[in-house]
Amino acid sequence: MQAIKIHGGVPLEGTIPISGSKNAALPLMTLSLLTNDRFILSNVPELADINTMKCLLEQHGASIHRLDNGNSYELKVEGLLSSEAPYDLVRKMRASVLVLGPLLAKYGQAKVSLPGGCAIGTRPIDFHLKALESLGAEINLKSGYVEAKVPKHMGRLKGGHIVFPSITVGGTENAMMAASLANGKTIIENAAREPEILDLANCLNLMGAKISGAGSSIITIEGVEGLNGINYKVLPDRIETGTYAIAAAITRGCLKLTNTDPNLLEAVIIALEASGVNIEVGEDFINIDTSKKIRGVDIQTEPYPGFPTDMQAQWMALMATADGAAMLTETIFENRFMHVPELVRFGANINVHGKSAIIRGSEDLSGAPVMATDLRASVSLVLLGLATHGTTVINRVYHLDRGYEKLEKKLESCGASIERINIK
Ligand code: UD1
């Protein structure tokens, strides 16, 4: 098994280029199911989750080629080989359920495994299913699978009125993709406003869809009869950007993050500035300079444009090193404090009370052997490992490979002592 070994305590200095967004690239890849044309995506990060989506789409019948061994992929689905998303792939990656909307809209049927629970909670997909029912789909749950079809007399999905009971990113994406090829007009209320939704809508519109309002809480979609292939560049990864911004702050270093868009992470920048970090932003870069002490700053996770839940564990790691206390409240997922016992192994002073955690910053932290539980939890351990003196060994690194492209290389180039090792 692989592990990551860090000798910490070195302030990071240098430049880190930000990769394309994983959470934008995954739904964008499923758009290949909505057209028979050649579809080219660039700025796709090289990650385990992208590979899982590639395998899933290939078994549906897609031919996918990586261009010039780089970050561009050509995807083409000439005909459907299978409308089933099997358990083995869906359990590896929840985002596999994003094939449901496209399969149903284009081919009139889909059989997708229920994703089951995951380390950060039960994470049901009931809102996705209700939304697709509002578009006329018939849905049955059988033997752990969602079996969905468009009734024969309808021919294709029909436009409908969807009101999400609470904000769901994946649910909004599935509904938007399905409605793009439906007959008539769909209105989605209480839609997620994440930048990845806007990116998906922009791409769909270039393919010929008629979507307005994406990025706001009401999205209107006029269904069209077909979509064409295009060439599209995935937006920068705002969570990777925020993670490296915290890497600079937690090591009291100085980093320039390039190929990114500061507008995508305003809530994180505001929190960092409140903690005493100096930030300079340009159109496509962020400079982070941590010459002052880090103060404790309370945050609460919220749907976009609030503070992202995917940055919560990293913020907690930073607060463990701050001067003073901070309260952190998780409002999106019910079980997203799995990293707390691992952060405590470094000597962090953290108490969890229901949805909130109190972190009392300390200078008395040291490296430790720890275990990763999910993607963002893993990177919070890397961050605290970089900040603390001594050696940290992080087990179960496969979580990191799901979401951080060339993590060790990027950190090493800024002075970190970090390596991948094999352990028994
Ligand atoms: C996406 C992101 C993930 C991020 C999350 C919240 C991708 C691939 N993943 O996940 O990194 O942490 O948004 O920003 O983009 N819920 C239901 N029923 C549903 C759907 C969701 O109860 O049918 C609940 C979930 O359990 C959760 C909340 O709604 O508590 C938000 O989940 P959602 O926005 O759907 O997250 P994902 O799209 O799965």
Short mmCIF file of C-alpha atoms and ligand atoms in Angstrom, two decimals:
data_model
loop_
_atom_site.label_atom_id
_atom_site.label_comp_id
_atom_site.label_asym_id
_atom_site.label_seq_id
_atom_site.Cartn_x
_atom_site.Cartn_y
_atom_site.Cartn_z
CA MET A 1 0.00 0.00 0.00
CA GLN A 2 1.16 3.53 -0.68
CA ALA A 3 1.58 6.25 1.92
CA ILE A 4 2.79 9.85 1.91
CA LYS A 5 5.70 10.84 4.09
CA ILE A 6 6.28 14.48 5.00
CA HIS A 7 9.05 16.17 6.97
CA GLY A 8 7.23 19.33 7.97
CA GLY A 9 7.98 22.78 9.30
CA VAL A 10 9.21 24.34 6.02
CA PRO A 11 7.48 27.58 4.84
CA LEU A 12 6.41 27.00 1.22
CA GLU A 13 7.65 29.43 -1.39
CA GLY A 14 7.09 29.41 -5.14
CA THR A 15 4.44 29.07 -7.83
CA ILE A 16 1.78 26.39 -8.20
CA PRO A 17 -0.23 26.07 -11.42
CA ILE A 18 -3.85 25.10 -10.69
CA SER A 19 -5.44 22.21 -12.58
CA GLY A 20 -8.88 21.99 -14.14
CA SER A 21 -11.80 21.41 -11.81
CA LYS A 22 -12.60 17.78 -10.99
CA ASN A 23 -16.18 18.59 -10.04
CA ALA A 24 -16.74 20.49 -13.29
CA ALA A 25 -14.96 17.93 -15.50
CA LEU A 26 -17.02 14.96 -14.25
CA PRO A 27 -20.47 16.23 -15.35
CA LEU A 28 -18.93 17.77 -18.49
CA MET A 29 -17.64 14.31 -19.49
CA THR A 30 -21.17 12.88 -19.19
CA LEU A 31 -22.34 15.41 -21.82
CA SER A 32 -20.73 13.09 -24.38
CA LEU A 33 -23.80 10.87 -23.83
CA LEU A 34 -26.07 13.66 -25.08
CA THR A 35 -24.57 13.93 -28.56
CA ASN A 36 -23.39 11.58 -31.31
CA ASP A 37 -20.76 14.11 -32.34
CA ARG A 38 -17.09 14.30 -31.38
CA PHE A 39 -16.76 16.23 -28.12
CA ILE A 40 -13.40 17.60 -26.94
CA LEU A 41 -12.68 18.65 -23.37
CA SER A 42 -9.44 20.38 -22.40
CA ASN A 43 -7.95 21.24 -18.99
CA VAL A 44 -9.18 17.89 -17.60
CA PRO A 45 -7.15 16.99 -14.51
CA GLU A 46 -5.36 13.63 -14.37
CA LEU A 47 -7.13 12.04 -11.42
CA ALA A 48 -8.50 8.67 -10.32
CA ASP A 49 -12.09 10.02 -10.40
CA ILE A 50 -11.65 11.14 -14.02
CA ASN A 51 -10.42 7.66 -14.85
CA THR A 52 -13.44 6.11 -13.12
CA MET A 53 -15.75 8.34 -15.20
CA LYS A 54 -13.80 7.34 -18.32
CA CYS A 55 -14.34 3.62 -17.54
CA LEU A 56 -18.02 4.22 -16.84
CA LEU A 57 -18.59 6.09 -20.11
CA GLU A 58 -16.57 3.50 -22.07
CA GLN A 59 -18.76 0.68 -20.82
CA HIS A 60 -21.80 2.74 -21.93
CA GLY A 61 -20.23 2.80 -25.42
CA ALA A 62 -18.04 5.91 -25.53
CA SER A 63 -14.69 5.90 -27.29
CA ILE A 64 -12.40 8.20 -25.35
CA HIS A 65 -8.91 9.25 -26.39
CA ARG A 66 -6.44 11.36 -24.51
CA LEU A 67 -4.89 13.85 -26.92
CA ASP A 68 -1.08 14.18 -27.02
CA ASN A 69 -0.82 12.54 -23.60
CA GLY A 70 -1.98 15.81 -22.09
CA ASN A 71 -5.09 17.17 -20.37
CA SER A 72 -7.42 17.03 -23.38
CA TYR A 73 -9.81 14.21 -24.19
CA GLU A 74 -11.83 13.41 -27.26
CA LEU A 75 -15.10 11.67 -26.44
CA LYS A 76 -17.55 10.14 -28.91
CA VAL A 77 -20.63 8.02 -28.34
CA GLU A 78 -21.93 6.61 -31.60
CA GLY A 79 -24.36 4.17 -30.06
CA LEU A 80 -25.19 2.87 -26.62
CA LEU A 81 -23.55 -0.41 -25.55
CA SER A 82 -25.19 -0.50 -22.15
CA SER A 83 -27.57 1.75 -20.23
CA GLU A 84 -26.38 0.32 -16.92
CA ALA A 85 -24.01 2.05 -14.48
CA PRO A 86 -22.81 -0.92 -12.42
CA TYR A 87 -22.37 -0.99 -8.65
CA ASP A 88 -18.60 -1.53 -8.88
CA LEU A 89 -18.07 1.84 -10.57
CA VAL A 90 -20.78 3.84 -8.77
CA ARG A 91 -19.57 2.76 -5.31
CA LYS A 92 -16.05 3.98 -6.24
CA MET A 93 -17.39 7.42 -7.13
CA ARG A 94 -20.79 8.91 -6.32
CA ALA A 95 -20.58 11.33 -9.25
CA SER A 96 -21.29 8.26 -11.45
CA VAL A 97 -24.99 8.98 -10.84
CA LEU A 98 -24.54 11.94 -13.20
CA VAL A 99 -25.02 9.58 -16.17
CA LEU A 100 -28.66 9.11 -15.14
CA GLY A 101 -30.01 12.37 -16.62
CA PRO A 102 -28.10 12.16 -19.93
CA LEU A 103 -28.91 8.44 -20.50
CA LEU A 104 -32.59 9.01 -19.84
CA ALA A 105 -32.79 12.13 -22.00
CA LYS A 106 -30.95 10.70 -25.00
CA TYR A 107 -31.70 6.97 -24.87
CA GLY A 108 -34.95 6.87 -22.85
CA GLN A 109 -33.63 4.44 -20.25
CA ALA A 110 -31.02 4.05 -17.55
CA LYS A 111 -30.18 1.57 -14.85
CA VAL A 112 -27.86 3.12 -12.28
CA SER A 113 -26.68 1.54 -9.05
CA LEU A 114 -27.64 3.39 -5.88
CA PRO A 115 -24.39 4.87 -4.54
CA GLY A 116 -24.93 3.83 -0.90
CA GLY A 117 -23.33 5.66 2.03
CA CYS A 118 -19.89 7.22 2.07
CA ALA A 119 -17.43 8.48 4.65
CA ILE A 120 -19.15 11.88 4.88
CA GLY A 121 -22.73 10.69 5.32
CA THR A 122 -25.64 8.82 3.81
CA ARG A 123 -25.86 11.15 0.77
CA PRO A 124 -29.13 10.01 -0.83
CA ILE A 125 -30.12 10.78 -4.44
CA ASP A 126 -33.87 11.19 -3.79
CA PHE A 127 -33.86 14.79 -5.11
CA HIS A 128 -32.29 13.64 -8.40
CA LEU A 129 -35.01 11.02 -8.82
CA LYS A 130 -37.91 13.37 -7.95
CA ALA A 131 -36.57 15.92 -10.44
CA LEU A 132 -36.44 13.32 -13.22
CA GLU A 133 -39.97 12.18 -12.32
CA SER A 134 -41.10 15.79 -12.75
CA LEU A 135 -39.82 15.48 -16.33
CA GLY A 136 -42.01 12.41 -16.86
CA ALA A 137 -39.55 9.60 -16.11
CA GLU A 138 -40.84 6.37 -14.57
CA ILE A 139 -38.54 5.30 -11.78
CA ASN A 140 -38.32 2.04 -9.85
CA LEU A 141 -35.84 0.98 -7.22
CA LYS A 142 -34.93 -2.69 -7.58
CA SER A 143 -32.10 -4.78 -6.13
CA GLY A 144 -29.95 -1.77 -5.29
CA TYR A 145 -30.48 -0.14 -8.67
CA VAL A 146 -32.47 2.82 -9.98
CA GLU A 147 -34.35 1.71 -13.06
CA ALA A 148 -35.55 4.73 -14.98
CA LYS A 149 -37.32 4.98 -18.30
CA VAL A 150 -39.27 7.37 -20.44
CA PRO A 151 -42.79 5.92 -20.98
CA LYS A 152 -43.19 4.75 -24.60
CA HIS A 153 -46.15 7.05 -25.37
CA MET A 154 -44.02 10.12 -24.45
CA GLY A 155 -41.11 9.41 -26.80
CA ARG A 156 -38.84 11.69 -24.82
CA LEU A 157 -38.80 13.50 -21.48
CA LYS A 158 -41.12 16.49 -21.19
CA GLY A 159 -40.40 19.87 -19.65
CA GLY A 160 -41.52 20.28 -16.04
CA HIS A 161 -41.36 22.37 -12.88
CA ILE A 162 -38.69 21.24 -10.42
CA VAL A 163 -38.40 22.71 -6.94
CA PHE A 164 -35.50 21.27 -4.98
CA PRO A 165 -36.35 20.97 -1.24
CA SER A 166 -32.73 21.89 -0.47
CA ILE A 167 -29.76 22.75 -2.61
CA THR A 168 -28.12 19.87 -4.45
CA VAL A 169 -25.25 20.32 -6.89
CA GLY A 170 -25.50 16.88 -8.53
CA GLY A 171 -29.30 17.01 -8.56
CA THR A 172 -29.26 20.37 -10.35
CA GLU A 173 -26.74 19.00 -12.87
CA ASN A 174 -28.75 15.84 -13.59
CA ALA A 175 -31.96 17.87 -13.99
CA MET A 176 -30.32 20.45 -16.26
CA MET A 177 -28.77 17.82 -18.53
CA ALA A 178 -32.02 15.82 -18.76
CA ALA A 179 -34.17 18.92 -19.42
CA SER A 180 -31.86 20.06 -22.24
CA LEU A 181 -33.21 17.31 -24.50
CA ALA A 182 -36.79 17.29 -23.10
CA ASN A 183 -39.86 18.35 -24.99
CA GLY A 184 -40.77 21.85 -23.80
CA LYS A 185 -39.75 24.21 -21.04
CA THR A 186 -38.34 23.28 -17.61
CA ILE A 187 -37.96 25.57 -14.63
CA ILE A 188 -35.62 24.56 -11.80
CA GLU A 189 -36.18 26.43 -8.54
CA ASN A 190 -33.78 26.45 -5.60
CA ALA A 191 -31.05 25.39 -8.03
CA ALA A 192 -27.44 25.13 -6.87
CA ARG A 193 -25.39 28.20 -7.84
CA GLU A 194 -21.93 26.58 -7.81
CA PRO A 195 -19.53 27.70 -10.58
CA GLU A 196 -19.52 24.09 -11.84
CA ILE A 197 -23.25 24.48 -12.64
CA LEU A 198 -22.54 27.60 -14.67
CA ASP A 199 -19.67 25.85 -16.47
CA LEU A 200 -21.97 22.95 -17.37
CA ALA A 201 -24.69 25.32 -18.61
CA ASN A 202 -22.16 27.31 -20.67
CA CYS A 203 -20.93 24.13 -22.31
CA LEU A 204 -24.48 22.86 -22.95
CA ASN A 205 -25.45 26.20 -24.50
CA LEU A 206 -22.46 26.04 -26.85
CA MET A 207 -23.67 22.55 -27.82
CA GLY A 208 -27.02 24.07 -28.78
CA ALA A 209 -29.00 23.88 -25.52
CA LYS A 210 -31.17 26.81 -24.40
CA ILE A 211 -30.43 27.40 -20.73
CA SER A 212 -30.77 30.71 -18.94
CA GLY A 213 -30.32 31.70 -15.32
CA ALA A 214 -27.52 29.21 -14.47
CA GLY A 215 -25.51 30.63 -11.58
CA SER A 216 -28.72 31.94 -9.98
CA SER A 217 -31.29 29.93 -8.02
CA ILE A 218 -33.80 29.78 -10.89
CA ILE A 219 -32.73 28.05 -14.10
CA THR A 220 -34.93 27.92 -17.20
CA ILE A 221 -34.33 25.38 -19.92
CA GLU A 222 -36.08 25.25 -23.30
CA GLY A 223 -35.61 21.68 -24.48
CA VAL A 224 -34.05 21.13 -27.91
CA GLU A 225 -34.13 18.10 -30.22
CA GLY A 226 -30.40 17.51 -30.47
CA LEU A 227 -27.03 18.74 -29.28
CA ASN A 228 -23.80 19.03 -31.24
CA GLY A 229 -20.19 18.33 -30.31
CA ILE A 230 -17.83 21.17 -29.37
CA ASN A 231 -14.41 21.93 -27.94
CA TYR A 232 -14.61 23.12 -24.33
CA LYS A 233 -12.11 24.10 -21.62
CA VAL A 234 -12.89 23.06 -18.03
CA LEU A 235 -12.78 25.89 -15.47
CA PRO A 236 -9.99 25.99 -12.82
CA ASP A 237 -10.38 23.96 -9.64
CA ARG A 238 -11.50 26.34 -6.89
CA ILE A 239 -11.03 23.70 -4.15
CA GLU A 240 -7.48 22.91 -5.26
CA THR A 241 -6.81 26.67 -5.36
CA GLY A 242 -8.17 27.11 -1.82
CA THR A 243 -6.21 24.11 -0.57
CA TYR A 244 -2.89 25.51 -1.82
CA ALA A 245 -3.79 28.96 -0.48
CA ILE A 246 -4.11 27.28 2.92
CA ALA A 247 -0.83 25.40 2.30
CA ALA A 248 0.86 28.81 2.05
CA ALA A 249 -0.89 30.11 5.17
CA ILE A 250 -0.42 27.03 7.34
CA THR A 251 3.34 26.86 6.62
CA ARG A 252 3.55 30.67 7.04
CA GLY A 253 4.90 30.78 3.50
CA CYS A 254 4.36 32.68 0.31
CA LEU A 255 2.80 31.15 -2.82
CA LYS A 256 1.64 32.34 -6.19
CA LEU A 257 -1.25 30.28 -7.58
CA THR A 258 -1.60 30.58 -11.35
CA ASN A 259 -4.12 29.40 -14.02
CA THR A 260 -6.94 30.04 -11.58
CA ASP A 261 -9.83 32.44 -11.08
CA PRO A 262 -9.96 34.29 -7.73
CA ASN A 263 -13.66 35.11 -8.28
CA LEU A 264 -14.45 31.42 -7.72
CA LEU A 265 -13.37 31.43 -4.09
CA GLU A 266 -14.32 34.75 -2.61
CA ALA A 267 -15.58 33.24 0.67
CA VAL A 268 -12.25 31.47 1.24
CA ILE A 269 -10.26 34.61 0.39
CA ILE A 270 -12.36 36.67 2.83
CA ALA A 271 -11.76 34.11 5.61
CA LEU A 272 -8.02 34.02 4.88
CA GLU A 273 -7.78 37.82 4.94
CA ALA A 274 -9.68 37.90 8.24
CA SER A 275 -7.12 35.45 9.66
CA GLY A 276 -4.29 37.89 8.81
CA VAL A 277 -3.05 36.50 5.48
CA ASN A 278 -2.10 39.06 2.80
CA ILE A 279 -3.75 38.29 -0.50
CA GLU A 280 -3.24 39.91 -3.86
CA VAL A 281 -5.42 38.81 -6.75
CA GLY A 282 -5.09 39.25 -10.51
CA GLU A 283 -7.33 38.07 -13.30
CA ASP A 284 -5.94 34.54 -13.25
CA PHE A 285 -3.64 34.38 -10.21
CA ILE A 286 -3.59 34.73 -6.44
CA ASN A 287 -0.57 35.69 -4.33
CA ILE A 288 -0.66 34.55 -0.72
CA ASP A 289 1.80 36.00 1.75
CA THR A 290 1.76 34.96 5.39
CA SER A 291 4.12 37.30 7.16
CA LYS A 292 1.76 37.98 10.09
CA LYS A 293 0.31 35.73 12.78
CA ILE A 294 -2.75 33.68 11.86
CA ARG A 295 -5.83 34.57 13.92
CA GLY A 296 -8.72 32.23 14.70
CA VAL A 297 -11.67 32.88 12.35
CA ASP A 298 -15.12 31.24 12.66
CA ILE A 299 -16.64 29.82 9.51
CA GLN A 300 -19.83 28.03 8.58
CA THR A 301 -20.08 25.90 5.44
CA GLU A 302 -22.83 26.88 3.03
CA PRO A 303 -23.82 26.30 -0.58
CA TYR A 304 -22.04 28.60 -3.05
CA PRO A 305 -21.28 31.49 -2.72
CA GLY A 306 -20.79 30.60 0.97
CA PHE A 307 -17.73 28.88 2.43
CA PRO A 308 -17.45 25.47 0.66
CA THR A 309 -17.86 22.26 2.64
CA ASP A 310 -15.01 20.89 0.50
CA MET A 311 -12.69 23.41 2.23
CA GLN A 312 -13.88 22.70 5.78
CA ALA A 313 -11.23 20.11 6.75
CA GLN A 314 -8.42 22.28 5.33
CA TRP A 315 -9.70 25.30 7.28
CA MET A 316 -9.78 23.23 10.44
CA ALA A 317 -6.13 22.25 9.93
CA LEU A 318 -5.19 25.93 9.53
CA MET A 319 -7.16 26.93 12.63
CA ALA A 320 -5.33 24.24 14.64
CA THR A 321 -2.19 26.39 14.15
CA ALA A 322 -3.85 29.79 14.75
CA ASP A 323 -3.48 32.27 17.55
CA GLY A 324 -6.78 31.91 19.43
CA ALA A 325 -9.90 29.84 18.96
CA ALA A 326 -12.25 29.32 16.02
CA MET A 327 -15.68 27.79 15.66
CA LEU A 328 -16.42 25.82 12.54
CA THR A 329 -19.97 24.74 11.65
CA GLU A 330 -20.75 22.14 9.00
CA THR A 331 -24.23 22.63 7.52
CA ILE A 332 -24.05 20.56 4.31
CA PHE A 333 -23.09 17.03 5.39
CA GLU A 334 -24.12 15.36 8.62
CA ASN A 335 -20.93 13.40 9.21
CA ARG A 336 -18.05 15.46 7.95
CA PHE A 337 -15.79 15.54 11.00
CA MET A 338 -14.04 12.21 10.39
CA HIS A 339 -10.73 14.04 10.12
CA VAL A 340 -10.96 15.39 13.69
CA PRO A 341 -9.49 12.33 15.50
CA GLU A 342 -6.65 12.27 12.94
CA LEU A 343 -5.89 16.01 13.35
CA VAL A 344 -5.90 15.44 17.12
CA ARG A 345 -3.04 12.95 16.60
CA PHE A 346 -0.84 15.95 15.69
CA GLY A 347 -1.72 17.49 19.07
CA ALA A 348 -4.54 19.69 17.72
CA ASN A 349 -7.06 20.85 20.30
CA ILE A 350 -10.48 20.25 18.75
CA ASN A 351 -13.85 19.56 20.37
CA VAL A 352 -16.89 18.61 18.33
CA HIS A 353 -20.38 19.59 19.51
CA GLY A 354 -23.00 18.36 17.05
CA LYS A 355 -22.60 20.27 13.79
CA SER A 356 -19.87 22.52 15.21
CA ALA A 357 -16.27 22.14 16.24
CA ILE A 358 -14.23 24.42 18.47
CA ILE A 359 -10.58 24.56 17.53
CA ARG A 360 -8.14 26.11 19.96
CA GLY A 361 -4.97 26.96 18.06
CA SER A 362 -1.66 25.71 19.39
CA GLU A 363 2.04 26.02 18.62
CA ASP A 364 2.68 22.69 20.22
CA LEU A 365 1.92 20.37 17.32
CA SER A 366 4.10 17.65 15.84
CA GLY A 367 4.04 15.20 12.93
CA ALA A 368 2.28 11.86 13.41
CA PRO A 369 1.23 8.69 11.61
CA VAL A 370 -2.37 9.23 10.44
CA MET A 371 -5.07 7.67 8.30
CA ALA A 372 -6.98 9.37 5.48
CA THR A 373 -10.79 8.91 5.50
CA ASP A 374 -11.99 10.87 2.47
CA LEU A 375 -10.59 13.17 -0.17
CA ARG A 376 -10.66 16.55 1.60
CA ALA A 377 -9.96 15.00 5.01
CA SER A 378 -6.77 13.49 3.53
CA VAL A 379 -5.49 16.79 2.28
CA SER A 380 -6.10 18.42 5.68
CA LEU A 381 -3.64 15.84 7.08
CA VAL A 382 -1.12 16.73 4.38
CA LEU A 383 -1.51 20.42 5.28
CA LEU A 384 -0.96 19.88 8.99
CA GLY A 385 1.93 17.55 8.17
CA LEU A 386 3.54 20.33 6.10
CA ALA A 387 3.10 22.81 8.95
CA THR A 388 4.36 20.77 11.88
CA HIS A 389 7.89 19.74 12.76
CA GLY A 390 8.69 16.05 12.69
CA THR A 391 7.58 13.28 10.37
CA THR A 392 4.03 12.62 9.23
CA VAL A 393 3.01 9.44 7.41
CA ILE A 394 -0.44 9.46 5.82
CA ASN A 395 -1.96 6.10 4.99
CA ARG A 396 -4.67 5.35 2.40
CA VAL A 397 -3.42 7.96 -0.04
CA TYR A 398 -5.70 6.69 -2.81
CA HIS A 399 -8.20 9.25 -1.52
CA LEU A 400 -5.77 12.04 -2.47
CA ASP A 401 -5.31 10.64 -5.97
CA ARG A 402 -9.06 11.08 -6.50
CA GLY A 403 -8.81 14.86 -6.33
CA TYR A 404 -5.31 16.38 -6.37
CA GLU A 405 -3.30 16.26 -9.59
CA LYS A 406 0.49 15.90 -9.07
CA LEU A 407 0.16 16.83 -5.40
CA GLU A 408 3.66 15.83 -4.28
CA LYS A 409 5.29 17.40 -7.36
CA LYS A 410 3.48 20.72 -6.89
CA LEU A 411 4.35 20.91 -3.19
CA GLU A 412 7.93 19.70 -3.67
CA SER A 413 8.58 22.45 -6.22
CA CYS A 414 7.81 24.97 -3.46
CA GLY A 415 10.22 23.49 -0.94
CA ALA A 416 8.14 20.80 0.78
CA SER A 417 9.79 17.57 1.81
CA ILE A 418 7.13 15.12 0.70
CA GLU A 419 7.40 11.68 -0.88
CA ARG A 420 5.27 8.68 -1.70
CA ILE A 421 6.42 5.50 -0.03
CA ASN A 422 5.35 1.87 -0.16
CA ILE A 423 4.35 0.31 3.12
CA LYS A 424 3.24 -3.23 3.95
C1 UD1 B 1 -21.09 17.93 -4.87
C2 UD1 B 1 -19.58 17.85 -4.96
C3 UD1 B 1 -18.97 17.64 -3.60
C4 UD1 B 1 -19.45 18.72 -2.63
C5 UD1 B 1 -20.98 18.82 -2.63
C6 UD1 B 1 -21.50 19.98 -1.81
C7 UD1 B 1 -19.23 16.89 -7.16
C8 UD1 B 1 -18.79 15.73 -7.98
N1 UD1 B 1 -19.24 16.74 -5.84
O1 UD1 B 1 -21.55 16.68 -4.37
O2 UD1 B 1 -17.56 17.67 -3.73
O3 UD1 B 1 -19.02 18.40 -1.33
O4 UD1 B 1 -21.46 18.99 -3.98
O5 UD1 B 1 -20.96 21.18 -2.25
O6 UD1 B 1 -19.54 17.95 -7.69
N2 UD1 B 1 -28.91 15.46 -0.76
C9 UD1 B 1 -30.09 14.78 -0.49
N3 UD1 B 1 -30.74 14.20 -1.55
C10 UD1 B 1 -30.27 14.27 -2.83
C11 UD1 B 1 -29.09 14.98 -3.09
C12 UD1 B 1 -28.42 15.58 -2.02
O7 UD1 B 1 -30.53 14.70 0.65
O8 UD1 B 1 -30.91 13.71 -3.74
C13 UD1 B 1 -28.17 16.12 0.36
C14 UD1 B 1 -26.77 15.49 0.55
O9 UD1 B 1 -26.84 14.35 1.37
C15 UD1 B 1 -26.04 16.64 1.19
C16 UD1 B 1 -26.64 17.87 0.51
O10 UD1 B 1 -27.90 17.46 -0.01
O11 UD1 B 1 -26.29 16.69 2.57
C17 UD1 B 1 -25.80 18.46 -0.62
O12 UD1 B 1 -25.43 17.45 -1.52
P1 UD1 B 1 -25.13 17.71 -3.06
O13 UD1 B 1 -25.04 19.17 -3.30
O14 UD1 B 1 -26.09 16.93 -3.87
O15 UD1 B 1 -23.69 17.08 -3.23
P2 UD1 B 1 -23.10 16.30 -4.47
O16 UD1 B 1 -23.65 16.84 -5.73
O17 UD1 B 1 -23.17 14.84 -4.23
#
